[in-house]
CSV table of C-alpha atoms in Angstrom, one decimal:
chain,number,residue,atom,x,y,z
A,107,UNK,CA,-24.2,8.3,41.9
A,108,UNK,CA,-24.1,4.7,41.5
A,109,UNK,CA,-23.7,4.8,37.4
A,110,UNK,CA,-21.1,7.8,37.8
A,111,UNK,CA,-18.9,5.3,40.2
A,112,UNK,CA,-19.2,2.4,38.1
A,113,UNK,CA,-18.1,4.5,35.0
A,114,UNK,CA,-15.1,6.0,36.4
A,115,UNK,CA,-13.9,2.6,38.9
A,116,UNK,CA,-10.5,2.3,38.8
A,117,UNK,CA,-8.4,-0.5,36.8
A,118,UNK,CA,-8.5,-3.5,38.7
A,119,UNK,CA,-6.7,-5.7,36.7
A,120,UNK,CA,-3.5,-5.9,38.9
A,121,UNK,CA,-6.0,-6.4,42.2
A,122,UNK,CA,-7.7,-9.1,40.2
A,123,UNK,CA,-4.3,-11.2,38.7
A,124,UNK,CA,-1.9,-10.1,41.1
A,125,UNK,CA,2.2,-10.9,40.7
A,126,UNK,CA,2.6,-14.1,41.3
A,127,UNK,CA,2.9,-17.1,38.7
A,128,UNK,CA,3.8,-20.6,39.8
A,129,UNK,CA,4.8,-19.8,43.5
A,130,UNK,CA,6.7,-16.8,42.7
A,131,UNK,CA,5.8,-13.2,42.7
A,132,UNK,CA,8.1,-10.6,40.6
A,133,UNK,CA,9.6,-7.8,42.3
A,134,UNK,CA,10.0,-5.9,39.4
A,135,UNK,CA,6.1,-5.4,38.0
A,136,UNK,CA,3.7,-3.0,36.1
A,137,UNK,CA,2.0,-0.5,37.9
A,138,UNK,CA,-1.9,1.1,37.2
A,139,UNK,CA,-0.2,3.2,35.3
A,140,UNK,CA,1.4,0.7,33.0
A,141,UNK,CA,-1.4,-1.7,32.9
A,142,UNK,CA,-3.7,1.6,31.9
A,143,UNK,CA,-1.2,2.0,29.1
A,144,UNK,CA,-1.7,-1.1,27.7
A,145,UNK,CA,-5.3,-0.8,27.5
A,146,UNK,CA,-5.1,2.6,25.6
A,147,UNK,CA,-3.1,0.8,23.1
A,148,UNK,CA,-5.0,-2.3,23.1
A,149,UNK,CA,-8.2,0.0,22.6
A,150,UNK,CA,-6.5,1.4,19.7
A,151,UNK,CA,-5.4,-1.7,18.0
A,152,UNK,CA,-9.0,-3.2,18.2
A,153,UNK,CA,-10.3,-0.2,16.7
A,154,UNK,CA,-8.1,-0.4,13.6
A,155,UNK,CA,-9.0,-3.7,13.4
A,156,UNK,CA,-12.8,-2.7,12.7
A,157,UNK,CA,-11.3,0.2,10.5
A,158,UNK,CA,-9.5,-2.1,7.9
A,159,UNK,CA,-11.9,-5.2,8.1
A,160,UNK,CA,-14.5,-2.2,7.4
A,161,UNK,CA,-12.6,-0.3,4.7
A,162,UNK,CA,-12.3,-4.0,2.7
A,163,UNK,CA,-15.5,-4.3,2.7
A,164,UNK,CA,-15.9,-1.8,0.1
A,165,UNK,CA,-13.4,-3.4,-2.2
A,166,UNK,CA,-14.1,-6.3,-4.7
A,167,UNK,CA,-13.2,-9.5,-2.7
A,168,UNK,CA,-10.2,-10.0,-5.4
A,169,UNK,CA,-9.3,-6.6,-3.8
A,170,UNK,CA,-8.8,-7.2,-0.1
A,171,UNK,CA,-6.0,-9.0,0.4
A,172,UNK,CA,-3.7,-6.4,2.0
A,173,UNK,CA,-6.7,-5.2,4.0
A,174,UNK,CA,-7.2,-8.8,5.6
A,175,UNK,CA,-3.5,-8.8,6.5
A,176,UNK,CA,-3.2,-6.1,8.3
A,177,UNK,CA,-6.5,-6.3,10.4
A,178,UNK,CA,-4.9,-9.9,11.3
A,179,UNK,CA,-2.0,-8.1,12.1
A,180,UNK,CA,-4.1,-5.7,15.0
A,181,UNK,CA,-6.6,-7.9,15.9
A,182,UNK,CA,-3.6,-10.6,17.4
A,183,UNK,CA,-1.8,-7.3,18.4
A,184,UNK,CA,-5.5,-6.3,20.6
A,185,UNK,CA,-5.4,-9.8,22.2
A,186,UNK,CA,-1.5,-9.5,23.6
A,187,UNK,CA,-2.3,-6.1,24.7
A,188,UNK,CA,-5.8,-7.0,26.7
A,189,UNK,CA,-3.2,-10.1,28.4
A,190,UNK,CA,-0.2,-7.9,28.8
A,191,UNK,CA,-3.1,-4.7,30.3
A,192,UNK,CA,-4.8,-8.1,32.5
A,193,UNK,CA,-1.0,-8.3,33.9
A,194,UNK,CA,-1.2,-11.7,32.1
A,195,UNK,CA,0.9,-13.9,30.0
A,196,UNK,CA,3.9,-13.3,32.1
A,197,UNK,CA,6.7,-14.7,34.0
A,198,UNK,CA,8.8,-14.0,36.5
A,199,UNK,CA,13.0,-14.4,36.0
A,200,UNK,CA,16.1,-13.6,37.9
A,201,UNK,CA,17.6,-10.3,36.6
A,202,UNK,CA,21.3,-10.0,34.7
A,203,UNK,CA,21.9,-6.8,36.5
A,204,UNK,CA,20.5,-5.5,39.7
A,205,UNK,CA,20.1,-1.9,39.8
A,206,UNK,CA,19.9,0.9,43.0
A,207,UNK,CA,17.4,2.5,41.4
A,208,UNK,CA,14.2,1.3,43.3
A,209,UNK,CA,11.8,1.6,40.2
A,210,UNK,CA,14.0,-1.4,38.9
A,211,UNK,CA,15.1,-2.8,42.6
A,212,UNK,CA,14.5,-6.6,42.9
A,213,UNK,CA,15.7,-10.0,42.2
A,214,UNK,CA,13.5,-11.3,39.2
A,215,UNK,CA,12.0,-9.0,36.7
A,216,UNK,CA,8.2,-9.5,34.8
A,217,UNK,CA,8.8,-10.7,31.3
A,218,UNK,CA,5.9,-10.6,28.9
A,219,UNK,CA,6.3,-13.8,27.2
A,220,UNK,CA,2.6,-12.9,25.5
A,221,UNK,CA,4.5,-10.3,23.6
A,222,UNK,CA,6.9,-12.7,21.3
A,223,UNK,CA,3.7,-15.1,20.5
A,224,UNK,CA,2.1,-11.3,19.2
A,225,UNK,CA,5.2,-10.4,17.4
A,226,UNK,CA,5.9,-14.5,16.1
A,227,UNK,CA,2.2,-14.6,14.3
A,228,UNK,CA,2.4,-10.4,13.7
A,229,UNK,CA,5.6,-9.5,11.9
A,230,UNK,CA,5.6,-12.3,9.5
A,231,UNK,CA,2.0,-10.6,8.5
A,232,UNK,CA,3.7,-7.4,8.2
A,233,UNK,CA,6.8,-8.5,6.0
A,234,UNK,CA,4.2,-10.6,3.6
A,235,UNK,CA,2.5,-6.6,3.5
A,236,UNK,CA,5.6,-5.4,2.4
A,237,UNK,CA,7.0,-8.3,0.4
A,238,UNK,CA,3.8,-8.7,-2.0
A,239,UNK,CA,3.8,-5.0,-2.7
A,240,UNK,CA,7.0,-5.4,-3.9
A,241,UNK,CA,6.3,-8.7,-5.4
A,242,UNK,CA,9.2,-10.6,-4.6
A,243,UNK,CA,8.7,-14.3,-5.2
A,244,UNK,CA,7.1,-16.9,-2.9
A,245,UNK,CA,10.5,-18.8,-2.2
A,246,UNK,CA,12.0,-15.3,-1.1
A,247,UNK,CA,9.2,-14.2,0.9
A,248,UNK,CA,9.2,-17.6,2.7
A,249,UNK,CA,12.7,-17.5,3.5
A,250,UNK,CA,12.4,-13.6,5.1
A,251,UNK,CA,9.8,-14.8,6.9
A,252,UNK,CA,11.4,-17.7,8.4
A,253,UNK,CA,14.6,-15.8,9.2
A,254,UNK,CA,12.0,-13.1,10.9
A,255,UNK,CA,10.6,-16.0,13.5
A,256,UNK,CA,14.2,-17.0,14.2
A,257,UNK,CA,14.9,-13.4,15.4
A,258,UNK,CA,11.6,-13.3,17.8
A,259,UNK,CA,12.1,-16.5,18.9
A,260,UNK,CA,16.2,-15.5,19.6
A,261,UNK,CA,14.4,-12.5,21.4
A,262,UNK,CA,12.3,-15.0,23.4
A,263,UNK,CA,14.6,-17.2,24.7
A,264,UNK,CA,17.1,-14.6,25.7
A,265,UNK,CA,14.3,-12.7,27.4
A,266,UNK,CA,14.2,-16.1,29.5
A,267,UNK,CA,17.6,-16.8,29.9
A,268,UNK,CA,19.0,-15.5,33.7
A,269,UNK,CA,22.7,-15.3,32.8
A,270,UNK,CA,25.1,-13.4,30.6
A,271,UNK,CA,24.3,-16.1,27.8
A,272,UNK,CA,21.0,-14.0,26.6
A,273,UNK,CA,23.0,-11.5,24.9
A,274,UNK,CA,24.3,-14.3,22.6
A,275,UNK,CA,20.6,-15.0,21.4
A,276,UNK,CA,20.3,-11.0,21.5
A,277,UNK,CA,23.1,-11.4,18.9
A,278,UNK,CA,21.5,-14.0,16.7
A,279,UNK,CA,18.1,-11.9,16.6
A,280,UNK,CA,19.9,-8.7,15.9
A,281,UNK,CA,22.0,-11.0,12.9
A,282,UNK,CA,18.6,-11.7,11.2
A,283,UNK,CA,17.1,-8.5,12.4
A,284,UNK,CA,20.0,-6.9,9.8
A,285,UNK,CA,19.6,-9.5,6.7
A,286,UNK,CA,15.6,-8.2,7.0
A,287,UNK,CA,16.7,-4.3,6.9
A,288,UNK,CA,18.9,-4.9,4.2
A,289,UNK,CA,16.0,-6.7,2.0
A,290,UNK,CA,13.6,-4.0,2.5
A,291,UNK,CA,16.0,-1.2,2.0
A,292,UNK,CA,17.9,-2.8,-1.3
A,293,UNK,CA,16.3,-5.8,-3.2
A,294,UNK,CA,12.6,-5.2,-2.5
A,295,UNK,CA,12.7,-1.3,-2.6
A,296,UNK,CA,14.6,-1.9,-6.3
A,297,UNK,CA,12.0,-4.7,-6.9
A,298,UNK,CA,8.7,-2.2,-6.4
A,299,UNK,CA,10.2,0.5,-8.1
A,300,UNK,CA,10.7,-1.6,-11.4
A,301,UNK,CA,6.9,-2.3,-11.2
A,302,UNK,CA,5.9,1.4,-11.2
A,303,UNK,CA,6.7,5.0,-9.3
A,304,UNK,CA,3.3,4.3,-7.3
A,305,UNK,CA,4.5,1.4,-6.1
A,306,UNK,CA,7.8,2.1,-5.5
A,307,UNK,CA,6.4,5.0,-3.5
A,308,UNK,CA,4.6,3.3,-1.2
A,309,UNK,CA,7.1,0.6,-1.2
A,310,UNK,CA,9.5,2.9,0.4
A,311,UNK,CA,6.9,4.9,2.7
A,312,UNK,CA,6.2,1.6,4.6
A,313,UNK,CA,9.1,0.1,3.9
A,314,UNK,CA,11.2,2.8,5.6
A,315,UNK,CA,8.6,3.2,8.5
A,316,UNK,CA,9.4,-0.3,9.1
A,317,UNK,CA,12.9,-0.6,9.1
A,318,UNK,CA,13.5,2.4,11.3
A,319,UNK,CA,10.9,1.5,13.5
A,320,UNK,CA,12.4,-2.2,13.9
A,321,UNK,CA,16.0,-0.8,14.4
A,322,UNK,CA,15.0,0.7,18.1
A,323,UNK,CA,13.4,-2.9,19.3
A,324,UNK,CA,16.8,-4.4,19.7
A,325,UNK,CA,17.3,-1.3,22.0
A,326,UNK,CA,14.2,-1.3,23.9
A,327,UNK,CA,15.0,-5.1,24.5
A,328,UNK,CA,18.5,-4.1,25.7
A,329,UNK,CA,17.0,-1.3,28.5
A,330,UNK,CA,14.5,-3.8,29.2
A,331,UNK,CA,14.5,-7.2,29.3
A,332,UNK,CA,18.2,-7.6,28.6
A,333,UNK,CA,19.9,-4.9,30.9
A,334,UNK,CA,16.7,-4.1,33.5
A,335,UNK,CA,17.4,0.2,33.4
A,336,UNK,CA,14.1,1.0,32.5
A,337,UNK,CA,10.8,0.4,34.8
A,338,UNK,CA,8.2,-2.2,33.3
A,339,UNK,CA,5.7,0.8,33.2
A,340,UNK,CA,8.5,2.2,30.8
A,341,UNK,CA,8.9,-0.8,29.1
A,342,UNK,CA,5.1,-0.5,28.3
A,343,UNK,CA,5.6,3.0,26.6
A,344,UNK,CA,8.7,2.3,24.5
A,345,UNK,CA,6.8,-1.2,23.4
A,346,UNK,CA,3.2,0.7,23.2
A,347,UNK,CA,4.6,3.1,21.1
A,348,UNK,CA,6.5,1.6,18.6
A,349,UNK,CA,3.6,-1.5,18.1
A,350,UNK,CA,1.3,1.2,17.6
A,351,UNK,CA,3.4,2.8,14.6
A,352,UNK,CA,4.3,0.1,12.9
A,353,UNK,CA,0.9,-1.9,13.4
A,354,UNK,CA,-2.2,0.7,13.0
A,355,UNK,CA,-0.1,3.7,11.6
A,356,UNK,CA,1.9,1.4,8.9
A,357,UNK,CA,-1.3,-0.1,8.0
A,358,UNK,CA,-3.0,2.9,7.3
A,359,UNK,CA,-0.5,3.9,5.5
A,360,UNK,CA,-0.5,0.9,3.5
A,361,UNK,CA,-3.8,0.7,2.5
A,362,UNK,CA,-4.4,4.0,1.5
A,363,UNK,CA,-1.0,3.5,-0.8
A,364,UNK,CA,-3.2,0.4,-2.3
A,365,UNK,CA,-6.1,2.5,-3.0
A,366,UNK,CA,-5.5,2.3,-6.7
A,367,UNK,CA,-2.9,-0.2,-7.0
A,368,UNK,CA,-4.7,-3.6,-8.9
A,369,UNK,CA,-3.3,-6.8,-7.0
A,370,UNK,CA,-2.8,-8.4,-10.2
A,371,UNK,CA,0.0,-6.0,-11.4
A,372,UNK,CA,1.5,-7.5,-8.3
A,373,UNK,CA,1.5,-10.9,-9.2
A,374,UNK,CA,-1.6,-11.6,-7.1
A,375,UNK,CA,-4.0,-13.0,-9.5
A,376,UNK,CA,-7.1,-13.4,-7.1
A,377,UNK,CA,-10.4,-14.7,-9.0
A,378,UNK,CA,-13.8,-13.9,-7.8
A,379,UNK,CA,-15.6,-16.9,-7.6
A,380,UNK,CA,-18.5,-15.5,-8.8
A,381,UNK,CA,-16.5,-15.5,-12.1
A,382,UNK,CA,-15.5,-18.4,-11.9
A,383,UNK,CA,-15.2,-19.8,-15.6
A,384,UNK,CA,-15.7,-23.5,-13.8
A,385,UNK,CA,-19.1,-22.6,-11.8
A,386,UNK,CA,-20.1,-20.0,-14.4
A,387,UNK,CA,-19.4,-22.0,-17.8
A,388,UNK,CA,-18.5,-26.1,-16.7
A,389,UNK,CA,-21.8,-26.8,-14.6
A,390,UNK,CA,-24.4,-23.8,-14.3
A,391,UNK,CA,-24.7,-23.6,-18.4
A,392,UNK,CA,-25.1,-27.0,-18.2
A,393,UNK,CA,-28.0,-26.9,-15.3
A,394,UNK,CA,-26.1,-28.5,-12.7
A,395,UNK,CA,-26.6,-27.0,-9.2
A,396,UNK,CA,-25.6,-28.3,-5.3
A,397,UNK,CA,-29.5,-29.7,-5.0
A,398,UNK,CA,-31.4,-26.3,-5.7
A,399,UNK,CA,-34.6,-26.6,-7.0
A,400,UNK,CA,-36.1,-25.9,-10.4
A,401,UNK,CA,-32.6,-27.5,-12.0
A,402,UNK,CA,-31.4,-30.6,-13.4
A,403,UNK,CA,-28.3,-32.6,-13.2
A,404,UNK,CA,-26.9,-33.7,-16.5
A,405,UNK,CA,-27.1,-37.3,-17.7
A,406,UNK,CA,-24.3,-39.3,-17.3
A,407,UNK,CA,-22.3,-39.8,-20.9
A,408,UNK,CA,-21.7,-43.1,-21.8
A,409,UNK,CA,-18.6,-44.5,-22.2
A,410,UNK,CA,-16.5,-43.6,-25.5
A,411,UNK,CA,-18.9,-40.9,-26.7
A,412,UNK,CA,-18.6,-36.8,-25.9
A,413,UNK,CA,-20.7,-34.5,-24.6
A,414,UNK,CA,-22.5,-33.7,-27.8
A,415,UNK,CA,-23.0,-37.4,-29.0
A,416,UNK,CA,-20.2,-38.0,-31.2
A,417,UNK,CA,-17.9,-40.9,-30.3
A,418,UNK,CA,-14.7,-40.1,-28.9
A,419,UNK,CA,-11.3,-40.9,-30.9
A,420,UNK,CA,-8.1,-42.1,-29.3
């Protein structure tokens, strides 16, 4: 009896963390039911972590670069979701609009500020996904990425911001939110197809999953954060939902478009160090080792000869 009560005890994160941060408790708050949510998805996100740290293991190390992004991309996404499920990494703030509806009845509203830091470190890992399987070059791919931080730090700020004022960061994120959709759906969809039909194709598989997928975040922030319609435990299924498609589900996706895709034709020339030319040629044919035994180190050539004896010109 005791074992089958342990199992099945109820969530207690809420009981445990409560709603109030520095002095002030938020009237408008997750529920069980939210906070359960969460869990489910951060459950999910750790176990796709496993999944795509497991499935690179059986590549070549050369081989695993996409599967190391996007198990970084889960395994932050897991940690946000056990806060956001712990009801932590939150703060309470005054709400734009206050609303008759008593789901979203109250003064100052919980925002997840552990969400943005996800999505800051996250969707920078995604675009570089998408960007080297399109192989656009470094000084593009760092510029997209910057321009993606601006728009989650716009989203940030005007998450924190009480007045009418947030909607002008709202603005300013949904500005680079379109300069990233129009990359993705013109020059780096024309830049995979040129490198071949399979890469194009799975170019535009992910690459469409992600840009519809990011055009509803600007509205979930609107009926959220922004305008306060929808309840937090709603907030916590539009969010859920759409993290988990475009974090597990696009990384599936893309790794099993990868499965015979060689980095290199990608522009990702990725050595093995085991084949190294340098340790494999330059010392260990010459019996140089880091101190094992059974070896020698070469003796130290004297000035103005080679290798082999034979002086040196100039």
């Amino acid at each position: 009896m005791f074992g089958e009560n342990s199992l099945f005890k109820r969530n207690q994160a809420l009981a445990v963390n409560g709603n109030t941060v520095n002095n002030q408790t938020a009237d408008i708050k997750i529920t069980v039911r939210g906070s359960d949510f969460y869990w489910a998805i951060c459950a999910a996100m750790t176990v796709a972590t496993f999944a795509f740290i497991g499935l690179g293991l059986t590549k070549p190390r050369s081989h695993r670069v996409f599967h190391y992004i996007t198990a970084s991309v889960t395994m932050v996404a897991a940690i946000a979701y056990f806060s956001m499920a712990s009801n932590l990494g939150w703060t309470p703030i005054d709400v734009e609009f206050r609303r008759g509806d008593h789901r979203v009845a109250g003064v100052n509203r919980e925002i997840f500020y552990v969400r943005y830091i996800d999505w800051f470190i996250t969707t920078p890992l995604l675009l570089t996904d998408l960007l080297l399987t399109a192989a656009i070059p470094w000084p593009t791919l760092l510029f997209v990425v910057l321009v993606d931080e601006v728009m989650i730090v716009c989203g940030l700020v005007g998450a924190l911001v009480r007045s009418s004022y947030k909607w002008g960061y709202f603005a300013f994120g949904c500005a680079a939110l379109f300069y990233i959709w129009w990359h993705l759906a013109w020059e780096s969809r024309r830049n995979a197809n040129r490198i071949g039909t399979d890469v194009g194709r799975v170019f535009l598989m992910c690459g469409s999953l992600t840009a519809f997928l990011w055009l509803l975040y600007p509205i979930a922030w609107g009926v959220c954060e922004g305008g306060n319609v929808i309840a937090p435990d709603s907030e916590a299924v539009f969010y859920g939902v759409l993290d988990f498609l475009a974090k597990p589900i696009f990384g599936a996706a893309l790794i099993f478009g990868h499965r015979n895709i060689e980095p290199a034709r990608l522009g990702l020339l990725i050595r093995e160090y085991d084949d190294d030319p340098a340790v494999i040629g330059g010392i260990r044919e010459k019996g140089v080792t880091n101190g094992t035994s059974g070896t020698h180190a070469a003796e130290p050539t004297p000035a103005g000869t080679t290798a082999e004896g034979t002086t040196a010109t100039v």
